[in-house]
Amino acid sequence: MSDHSALQIDTFLPYMRDVSRCEESLRELNLMWRMIEASAKMNCPLEAKAILPTMAATRAGFNRLEQELVSSLVREKVSNVLEEIGTKAQYVIDIVVRNLFERTADVGFLATDRELCTFVAGLHENRDMIRARLRAYRNKYTVYDEIILLDDAGNVLVQIDEATPLEGSTDPLLKQTLASETYVETFRKTDLRPGKEEALIYSRRMHHPETGAVVGVLCLCFHFEEEMASIFRSHRDPAERSNMLLLDGSNRVIASADPRWIPVGAVVPVNRDADPRLVVYGGREYLARTFSADGYQGYMGPPGWQGQVMIPVELGFTGMATNALTSLDKNVADGLLSHAESFCPPLFEIMSAAETIRRVVWNGQVMTAGQNGELLKLKTILEQISETGARSNELFSQSIRDLYETVLSSSLRDSEFVSHLMVDLLDRNLYERSDDCRWWALTPELQVALAAPVKSPETVARLTEILDYINSLYTVYTRIFVYDATGTIISSSDLKQDGAIVVGTLIDDATFEQVCGLANDQQYYVTPFENTPLYGDRPTYVYHAAIRHPENPAQVVGGIGIVFDSEPEFSAMLQGALGDKEEVSALFVDRSGRIISSTDATRPVGDILDIDPELLKMENGGTASRIVIHDGHYAILGCTMSHGYREFKTSDGYREDVLAVIYSSFGEERQQVSTGNSAATALEIDPTAPAGREFATFFIDGSLFALAAEYAQEALPASEISPMSMGNRAERVGILALRHENEAKHFVWVFDLGHLMRGYRSEIDSSSQVIIVKRGTQSIGLLVSELHGVPDFQPSQIIPTPLAAPSTGMLVTEVIKANQGRLLIQSINVDHLFAVLNNEEIPIDPEMKIAA
């Protein structure tokens, strides 16, 4: 989302009921905080003095965070919708441009076809034969609905669409084409296609085969309406909440997924900068995204064309929710949530605010532990703070989950869409390859040369000239070669000049047998994706078609092979689908999981991808998305099984299923994530029980621990630790400054209690706290995962552990049975703790004093 455009929160709030409900709850809680603060000031001003500044800061922070949370929720939801419709808008124009790039090559090649040029030059008048040749071309390249040959005066010499017979044309495109040395692209109303409001035509001038004089024009008429309907059908939102459009340079609709909603010819507002603003069309407000073409191999498409998707604002935020988090393993869900700050920084502050409230209560409870009199009033205040803090925390947590759910559900949908586009690009591209090999096999010069019993050096040189010319137009091939009736390659182009010598070598027996068995000129054969000397012993597809005797089509006299340049072409498809997405990798794999192409350097072509076997069995066109652990990261997996394009892989007898896979990383996997004051660790209090022994409780890795409350001084956020390295004690993580009123600044060493307990360093996050522990004249800081409370327990609940003598070095010497024995809390023995830490004298920096 662009930074230069401010998001108008109030514009979108009415369409987000869940965010509106959250805003109401936040206002109620804000009022509660004000009442608690006022009560503390009135009832126990002296006792509350220590915590009033923190309370005031917490309330002020809460005010700000209330706005931040609502803004974050609105911003993320708007951003997700804009991202989703933007992806689709970009793909509309990209797919169109890639398709039309192939048309520019087609018209360039067909305009030089010797048979057609001979006819247009008037060297023979066999119109039926030429019409049959054009129809044979149309049968291969089914994207054309009309092909027309005209002389240089505009008279129609032959056309294949007999339903709309033409005598001639006065369209200015003819004059323009006759004067041009390249193709001419025209999209408008034209007398060449009288039955259409607009037609997309690729035209090129034709030359006399002997004199080189300009003698006429070839027009290839692209079946624009059918192609756009296919794109919309394949990629539009299945729920039809949005409309997918193709626009010209004047923002006029030239194709619409739903013309009854937004008709062709309408001029619509655009949003090229991804601004989070509403646009108005037909009295209705929309979110919209607009993209111009990025271009494909230097071709930018018809000037000014744009892809656009529009969704009414009242529909934009419906149907977005999923149960992505609730359906996950709890540890995975908690791990994902621990990365919340990475995608929405204000959430980090919200989570920190929740910890601040908990710390205020915990510190107050430590301060009032074992006290009577007026401090009991403070305890009541603290209980109110704790209760309101818990409600605030619950609301924050739910809001964070809702926001993350929005992000995840959008990412799941987006990953499916991107993978769908990936296989669509692949099938569309390879469809063209199947067309090319079959058409070039019909080249008369190739047929005559291969039918001749002897291939003279002059003949071979001419064949090489033809193949080089074709390859110069169709650069997706590294080489195009022809072989004779024995399977021996007699001529080849070498576009990439890779140094491989293929002329004189034999086609492998299996391939040659398949080619000789092709029944007619509509059939072709593709080699499996495997290493071939024709591609430098790297894997690729090679497309073959039989070359037939010019006078006896039943007789196969050889074949043509075209070597697809799979490495850069597949890579370009994957990169084109990913766009500027970060932390994303994409792959093509076959049904066995073998990698065909990959953007991940650690998973090269030929390796087997570790993926759920059920996904490899998906039906054609099937799509799926899920949350997985991938390379030690939480990731969104999206995949789609190829489904063919037009007749390719659907009705032409060829099967080669490819699964497109995309992984979007959401941060490193975390083995232990602090669970907070969950229901499992909420203590059941018996109000009739006598006062017991008070303990300060806290979490390490989600497990509950305790130490005697009289040793606990206060808790401070772990973010205030200053890392320092002295000595060889790995558990020492740094120092912490203590600032008490009217006292000089003191420092304490901070030790990682989790490291002492389990032997490896703890991960510090927004929940991590440092408990200041004082024994005699020495004070230290203990790094813990999270604070819990300061409850008291009856002596009968406190059970000594065996083998707990100081000499054993054990820190836990008692276990507290809480909640009728369902919850066990390990109690740290402070004497043992200091004994363990003092086996190496705690060093004192001359510049600082250890807090005494």
Coordinates of C-alpha atoms in Angstrom, one line a residue, residues 219-507:
C219 CA -4.2 -10.5 -41.8
L220 CA -4.4 -12.8 -38.8
C221 CA -7.6 -12.1 -36.9
F222 CA -7.2 -13.0 -33.2
H223 CA -10.3 -14.5 -31.5
F224 CA -10.3 -11.8 -28.9
E225 CA -13.7 -12.3 -27.3
E226 CA -13.2 -16.1 -26.9
E227 CA -9.7 -15.6 -25.4
M228 CA -10.8 -13.0 -22.9
A229 CA -13.8 -15.1 -21.8
S230 CA -11.4 -18.0 -21.2
I231 CA -9.1 -15.8 -19.0
F232 CA -12.0 -14.5 -17.0
R233 CA -13.6 -17.9 -16.6
S234 CA -10.3 -19.3 -15.4
H235 CA -9.1 -16.5 -13.1
R236 CA -12.2 -14.6 -11.9
D237 CA -13.2 -14.7 -8.2
P238 CA -15.4 -17.8 -8.0
A239 CA -17.9 -16.0 -5.8
E240 CA -18.2 -13.2 -8.5
R241 CA -17.8 -10.5 -5.8
S242 CA -15.5 -8.6 -8.1
N243 CA -15.3 -7.8 -11.8
M244 CA -12.3 -8.4 -14.0
L245 CA -11.7 -5.9 -16.9
L246 CA -9.3 -5.2 -19.7
L247 CA -9.0 -1.4 -20.5
D248 CA -7.5 0.6 -23.3
G249 CA -5.3 3.6 -22.8
S250 CA -8.4 5.8 -22.4
N251 CA -9.6 3.7 -19.4
R252 CA -12.4 2.4 -21.7
V253 CA -13.5 -1.2 -21.0
I254 CA -12.6 -3.4 -24.0
A255 CA -13.4 -6.7 -22.2
S256 CA -15.5 -7.4 -19.1
A257 CA -15.9 -10.6 -17.1
D258 CA -19.5 -9.5 -16.4
P259 CA -20.7 -7.1 -19.2
R260 CA -24.2 -6.8 -17.6
W261 CA -22.4 -5.3 -14.6
I262 CA -19.8 -3.2 -16.3
P263 CA -20.3 -3.1 -20.1
V264 CA -17.8 -3.0 -22.8
G265 CA -17.4 0.6 -23.9
A266 CA -17.8 2.1 -20.4
V267 CA -15.1 4.4 -19.1
V268 CA -14.2 3.5 -15.6
P269 CA -12.1 5.2 -12.8
V270 CA -8.6 3.6 -12.3
N271 CA -6.2 3.2 -9.4
R272 CA -2.7 2.7 -10.8
D273 CA -0.9 3.7 -7.5
A274 CA -2.6 1.1 -5.2
D275 CA -4.0 4.0 -3.2
P276 CA -6.3 2.9 -0.3
R277 CA -9.2 5.0 -1.6
L278 CA -12.6 4.3 -3.0
V279 CA -13.5 5.1 -6.6
V280 CA -17.1 5.6 -7.8
Y281 CA -18.6 4.1 -10.9
G282 CA -22.4 4.1 -11.7
G283 CA -23.2 5.5 -8.3
R284 CA -21.5 2.7 -6.4
E285 CA -18.2 2.8 -4.5
Y286 CA -15.4 0.4 -5.4
L287 CA -11.9 -0.6 -4.4
A288 CA -9.9 -1.0 -7.6
R289 CA -6.4 -1.9 -8.8
T290 CA -5.0 -1.1 -12.3
F291 CA -1.9 -2.4 -13.9
S292 CA -0.2 -1.7 -17.2
A293 CA 1.9 -4.4 -18.9
D294 CA 5.4 -5.2 -17.7
G295 CA 6.1 -6.5 -21.2
Y296 CA 7.3 -9.9 -22.4
Q297 CA 10.6 -10.3 -24.2
G298 CA 10.5 -6.6 -25.1
Y299 CA 6.9 -6.7 -26.4
M300 CA 4.6 -4.3 -24.4
G301 CA 1.3 -5.3 -25.9
P302 CA -1.2 -2.9 -27.6
P303 CA -0.4 0.7 -26.5
G304 CA -2.0 1.7 -23.3
W305 CA -3.8 -1.6 -22.5
Q306 CA -4.4 -2.2 -18.8
G307 CA -5.8 -4.9 -16.5
Q308 CA -8.2 -3.9 -13.8
V309 CA -10.2 -5.6 -11.0
M310 CA -13.0 -3.7 -9.2
I311 CA -14.9 -4.9 -6.1
P312 CA -17.8 -3.0 -4.4
V313 CA -16.7 -1.8 -1.0
E314 CA -19.7 -3.5 0.7
L315 CA -18.6 -6.8 -0.7
G316 CA -14.8 -6.3 -0.3
F317 CA -14.6 -7.5 3.4
T318 CA -17.2 -10.3 3.3
G319 CA -16.3 -13.9 2.9
M320 CA -12.7 -13.3 4.0
A321 CA -12.7 -15.3 7.3
T322 CA -11.3 -18.8 7.5
N323 CA -10.5 -21.1 10.4
A324 CA -6.8 -21.2 9.4
L325 CA -5.5 -20.7 12.9
T326 CA -8.1 -22.8 14.8
S327 CA -7.5 -25.8 12.5
L328 CA -3.8 -25.8 13.2
D329 CA -1.8 -27.7 15.8
K330 CA -1.7 -25.3 18.9
N331 CA 2.1 -25.1 18.9
V332 CA 2.1 -24.1 15.2
A333 CA -0.7 -21.6 15.7
D334 CA 1.2 -20.0 18.7
G335 CA 4.4 -20.0 16.7
L336 CA 2.7 -18.2 13.9
L337 CA 1.2 -15.6 16.3
S338 CA 4.6 -15.0 17.8
H339 CA 5.6 -13.4 14.5
A340 CA 2.7 -10.9 14.6
E341 CA 5.1 -8.0 14.9
S342 CA 6.8 -8.8 11.6
F343 CA 3.8 -8.0 9.5
C344 CA 2.1 -5.3 11.6
P345 CA 4.4 -3.2 13.9
P346 CA 1.6 -1.6 15.9
L347 CA 0.6 -5.1 17.1
F348 CA 4.0 -5.4 18.7
E349 CA 3.2 -2.4 20.8
I350 CA -0.2 -3.8 21.6
M351 CA 1.3 -7.1 22.8
S352 CA 3.9 -5.0 24.8
A353 CA 1.0 -3.0 26.4
A354 CA -0.7 -6.2 27.5
E355 CA 2.6 -7.3 29.2
T356 CA 2.9 -3.8 30.8
I357 CA -0.5 -4.2 32.5
R358 CA 0.5 -7.7 33.7
R359 CA 3.8 -6.4 35.0
V360 CA 2.1 -3.5 36.9
V361 CA -0.2 -5.9 38.7
W362 CA 2.6 -8.4 39.4
N363 CA 4.9 -5.7 40.8
G364 CA 2.0 -4.4 43.0
Q365 CA 1.3 -7.9 44.2
V366 CA 4.9 -8.5 45.1
M367 CA 5.0 -5.1 46.9
T368 CA 1.9 -5.9 49.0
A369 CA 2.9 -9.6 49.7
G370 CA 2.5 -10.3 53.4
Q371 CA 1.3 -6.7 54.1
N372 CA -1.8 -5.6 56.0
G373 CA -3.7 -2.4 56.8
E374 CA -3.9 0.2 54.1
L375 CA -2.0 -1.9 51.6
L376 CA -5.0 -4.2 51.5
K377 CA -6.9 -1.4 49.8
L378 CA -4.2 -1.4 47.1
K379 CA -4.6 -5.2 46.8
T380 CA -8.3 -4.5 45.9
I381 CA -7.2 -2.0 43.3
L382 CA -4.7 -4.5 41.9
E383 CA -7.4 -7.1 41.6
Q384 CA -9.4 -4.6 39.5
I385 CA -6.4 -3.8 37.4
S386 CA -5.7 -7.5 37.0
E387 CA -9.3 -8.2 36.0
T388 CA -9.5 -5.3 33.5
G389 CA -6.0 -6.1 32.3
A390 CA -7.1 -9.7 31.6
R391 CA -10.1 -8.4 29.7
S392 CA -7.9 -6.0 27.7
N393 CA -5.4 -8.7 27.0
E394 CA -8.2 -11.1 25.9
L395 CA -9.5 -8.4 23.5
F396 CA -6.0 -7.6 22.2
S397 CA -5.3 -11.3 21.8
Q398 CA -8.6 -11.9 19.9
S399 CA -8.0 -8.9 17.7
I400 CA -4.5 -10.0 16.9
R401 CA -5.9 -13.5 16.0
D402 CA -8.6 -11.9 13.9
L403 CA -6.0 -9.7 12.1
Y404 CA -3.7 -12.7 11.6
E405 CA -6.6 -14.8 10.4
T406 CA -7.3 -12.0 7.8
V407 CA -3.7 -12.1 6.7
L408 CA -3.5 -15.9 6.6
S409 CA -6.8 -16.4 4.8
S410 CA -5.8 -13.8 2.2
S411 CA -2.4 -15.4 1.8
L412 CA -4.0 -18.9 1.4
R413 CA -6.3 -17.6 -1.3
D414 CA -3.5 -15.6 -3.0
S415 CA -1.2 -18.7 -3.0
E416 CA -3.8 -20.8 -4.8
F417 CA -4.4 -18.0 -7.3
V418 CA -0.7 -17.6 -8.0
S419 CA -0.2 -21.4 -8.4
H420 CA -3.2 -21.4 -10.8
L421 CA -1.6 -18.7 -12.8
M422 CA 1.7 -20.6 -12.9
V423 CA 0.3 -23.7 -14.5
D424 CA -1.9 -21.6 -16.8
L425 CA 1.2 -19.8 -18.1
L426 CA 2.9 -23.1 -18.6
D427 CA 0.1 -24.8 -20.4
R428 CA -0.5 -21.7 -22.6
N429 CA 3.2 -21.5 -23.5
L430 CA 3.5 -25.2 -24.3
Y431 CA 0.3 -25.1 -26.3
E432 CA 2.1 -22.8 -28.7
R433 CA 5.0 -25.3 -29.0
S434 CA 2.6 -28.1 -30.0
D435 CA 1.2 -25.7 -32.7
D436 CA 4.6 -24.7 -34.0
C437 CA 6.1 -28.2 -34.6
R438 CA 3.0 -29.4 -36.5
W439 CA 2.8 -26.3 -38.7
W440 CA 6.5 -26.2 -39.6
A441 CA 6.2 -29.9 -40.6
L442 CA 3.8 -28.8 -43.3
T443 CA 6.5 -26.5 -44.9
P444 CA 6.5 -27.6 -48.6
E445 CA 10.3 -27.0 -49.0
L446 CA 10.9 -29.4 -46.0
Q447 CA 8.5 -31.9 -47.5
V448 CA 10.1 -31.8 -50.9
A449 CA 13.7 -32.0 -49.6
L450 CA 13.1 -34.9 -47.3
A451 CA 11.1 -36.8 -50.0
A452 CA 14.1 -36.6 -52.4
P453 CA 16.3 -39.7 -52.3
V454 CA 19.5 -37.6 -52.2
K455 CA 20.0 -34.5 -50.1
S456 CA 22.6 -32.3 -51.9
P457 CA 24.8 -29.9 -49.9
E458 CA 22.8 -27.1 -51.5
T459 CA 19.5 -28.6 -50.3
V460 CA 20.9 -29.0 -46.8
A461 CA 22.2 -25.4 -46.8
R462 CA 18.7 -24.2 -47.8
L463 CA 17.1 -26.3 -45.0
T464 CA 19.5 -24.7 -42.5
E465 CA 18.6 -21.3 -43.8
I466 CA 14.9 -22.0 -43.3
L467 CA 15.4 -23.4 -39.8
D468 CA 17.7 -20.4 -38.8
Y469 CA 15.0 -18.0 -40.0
I470 CA 12.2 -19.7 -38.1
N471 CA 14.4 -19.9 -34.9
S472 CA 15.2 -16.2 -35.2
L473 CA 11.5 -15.4 -34.9
Y474 CA 10.7 -18.1 -32.3
T475 CA 13.5 -17.6 -29.7
V476 CA 12.0 -19.9 -27.1
Y477 CA 13.9 -22.8 -28.9
T478 CA 17.6 -23.4 -28.7
R479 CA 17.5 -25.4 -31.9
I480 CA 15.1 -26.6 -34.6
F481 CA 16.2 -29.6 -36.6
V482 CA 14.9 -32.0 -39.3
Y483 CA 15.7 -35.7 -39.7
D484 CA 15.2 -38.1 -42.6
A485 CA 13.4 -41.4 -42.9
T486 CA 16.2 -43.2 -41.1
G487 CA 16.0 -40.9 -38.1
T488 CA 19.3 -39.1 -38.9
I489 CA 19.4 -35.4 -38.3
I490 CA 20.4 -33.7 -41.6
S491 CA 20.0 -30.0 -40.7
S492 CA 19.7 -27.9 -37.5
S493 CA 19.6 -24.3 -36.4
D494 CA 21.7 -23.4 -33.4
L495 CA 20.3 -20.2 -31.9
K496 CA 22.2 -20.3 -28.6
Q497 CA 25.4 -21.6 -30.2
D498 CA 25.9 -24.1 -27.5
G499 CA 28.7 -26.0 -29.3
A500 CA 26.8 -29.3 -29.5
I501 CA 27.1 -31.1 -32.8
V502 CA 23.8 -32.7 -33.6
V503 CA 23.8 -33.0 -37.4
G504 CA 24.6 -36.6 -38.4
T505 CA 23.3 -38.0 -35.1
L506 CA 20.3 -40.3 -34.7
I507 CA 17.0 -39.6 -33.0

